[in-house]
Amino acid sequence: MAEKHVLGISGGKDSAALAVFVRQHHPELDVEYFFTDTGKELPEVYEFLGRLEGFLGKPIARLNPRRDFDFWLREYKHFLPSAQTRWCTRQLKLAPFEQWIRPMLAAGDTVTSYVAIRADEEYREGYTSKHENLKVRLPFREGGIDKKGVMDILESSGVGIPKYYDWRSRSGCTFCFFQQKIEWVRLKERHPDAFEEAKQYEKNALEHGSPFTWTQGEPLDELEKPARVIQIVTDFERRKQRDLANRPINPLRPVETLEDIDDIYGEDEGNGACVVCHK
């Protein structure tokens, strides 16, 4: 029997900061890092994983589902995943992780999984272990590390944040249904091929009777119309300016910026956060 330590990397800032934190504060641990690849990730995610591997000094294992997004879409009668039916998280994220650690547990090993839930995320529960030899630890919650702490860790380490944070607040699939409407607009600008693929998935789902579109109540072919795009961008800029105007002035940081879109729309605006993919 052995004691194993595993840490999942989502491609976002929180899990990357946790990997840096554990590497810096617990160098004695032989941590196995993993990334569950849905095959529908942004190219910026892969670039960031390479940068993080350079800091960690070891590779991040890529876990690929035995069956891809298209297979499970057919299994679920072409109904798109949604906040109400999150089969993508279950089949493309949780299942591959459980398959990966199963041989460790079967060998009688004790496995500790480190999860990046921050101290300021009281609403998140994270992964619940179903095996007595699988322990889940939340170092950020235990250490009182919040969002600012995460940003400080990444900045001081030199790892920085993924480039997609220039225009988007969430990691995970290219067409994650937790995206805000402004993020769909920006996806069309930055990765038009991915936006067209998302439109085709949505069109096929609606033809099969799916009650869900990628963004609630508005199909992408309506969202991308020029007048609608102008409205979405204008609304976003208005909210951003209003949020900045309402923030207290910090004399140490006189020019305040917004770290991500959730700062404007709020954590719950996008129907919550994916248990695994969030940040």
PDB file of C-alpha atoms in Angstrom, residues 5 13 18 48 71 82 84 104 111 142 148-149 154 167 174 188 193 196 210 227 246 253 255 259 271:
ATOM      1  CA  HIS A   5      -1.416  12.675  -3.765  1.00  0.00           C
ATOM      2  CA  LYS A  13      -6.579  30.246 -12.253  1.00  0.00           C
ATOM      3  CA  LEU A  18      -3.306  25.524  -5.863  1.00  0.00           C
ATOM      4  CA  PHE A  48      -1.337  27.644 -20.138  1.00  0.00           C
ATOM      5  CA  PHE A  71     -21.016  10.026 -28.125  1.00  0.00           C
ATOM      6  CA  SER A  82     -27.300  22.634 -19.103  1.00  0.00           C
ATOM      7  CA  GLN A  84     -30.341  21.466 -15.015  1.00  0.00           C
ATOM      8  CA  MET A 104      -4.746   3.055  -7.036  1.00  0.00           C
ATOM      9  CA  VAL A 111      -5.283   8.765  -2.209  1.00  0.00           C
ATOM     10  CA  GLU A 142      -8.244  25.569   5.247  1.00  0.00           C
ATOM     11  CA  LYS A 148      -7.064  37.978  -4.189  1.00  0.00           C
ATOM     12  CA  GLY A 149      -4.791  35.400  -2.586  1.00  0.00           C
ATOM     13  CA  LEU A 154       0.052  33.286  -9.615  1.00  0.00           C
ATOM     14  CA  TRP A 167     -12.057  38.047 -22.686  1.00  0.00           C
ATOM     15  CA  THR A 174     -15.202  26.098 -25.494  1.00  0.00           C
ATOM     16  CA  LYS A 188     -17.271  34.524 -32.102  1.00  0.00           C
ATOM     17  CA  ASP A 193     -14.786  28.259 -36.014  1.00  0.00           C
ATOM     18  CA  GLU A 196     -19.872  27.945 -35.647  1.00  0.00           C
ATOM     19  CA  SER A 210     -33.952  19.693 -26.875  1.00  0.00           C
ATOM     20  CA  ALA A 227     -27.987  44.734 -33.539  1.00  0.00           C
ATOM     21  CA  ASN A 246     -19.273  51.919  -7.025  1.00  0.00           C
ATOM     22  CA  ARG A 253      -4.128  50.620  -6.178  1.00  0.00           C
ATOM     23  CA  VAL A 255      -6.422  52.425 -10.902  1.00  0.00           C
ATOM     24  CA  GLU A 259     -10.386  40.665 -12.701  1.00  0.00           C
ATOM     25  CA  ASN A 271     -26.587  29.857 -13.080  1.00  0.00           C
TER      26      ASN A 271
END
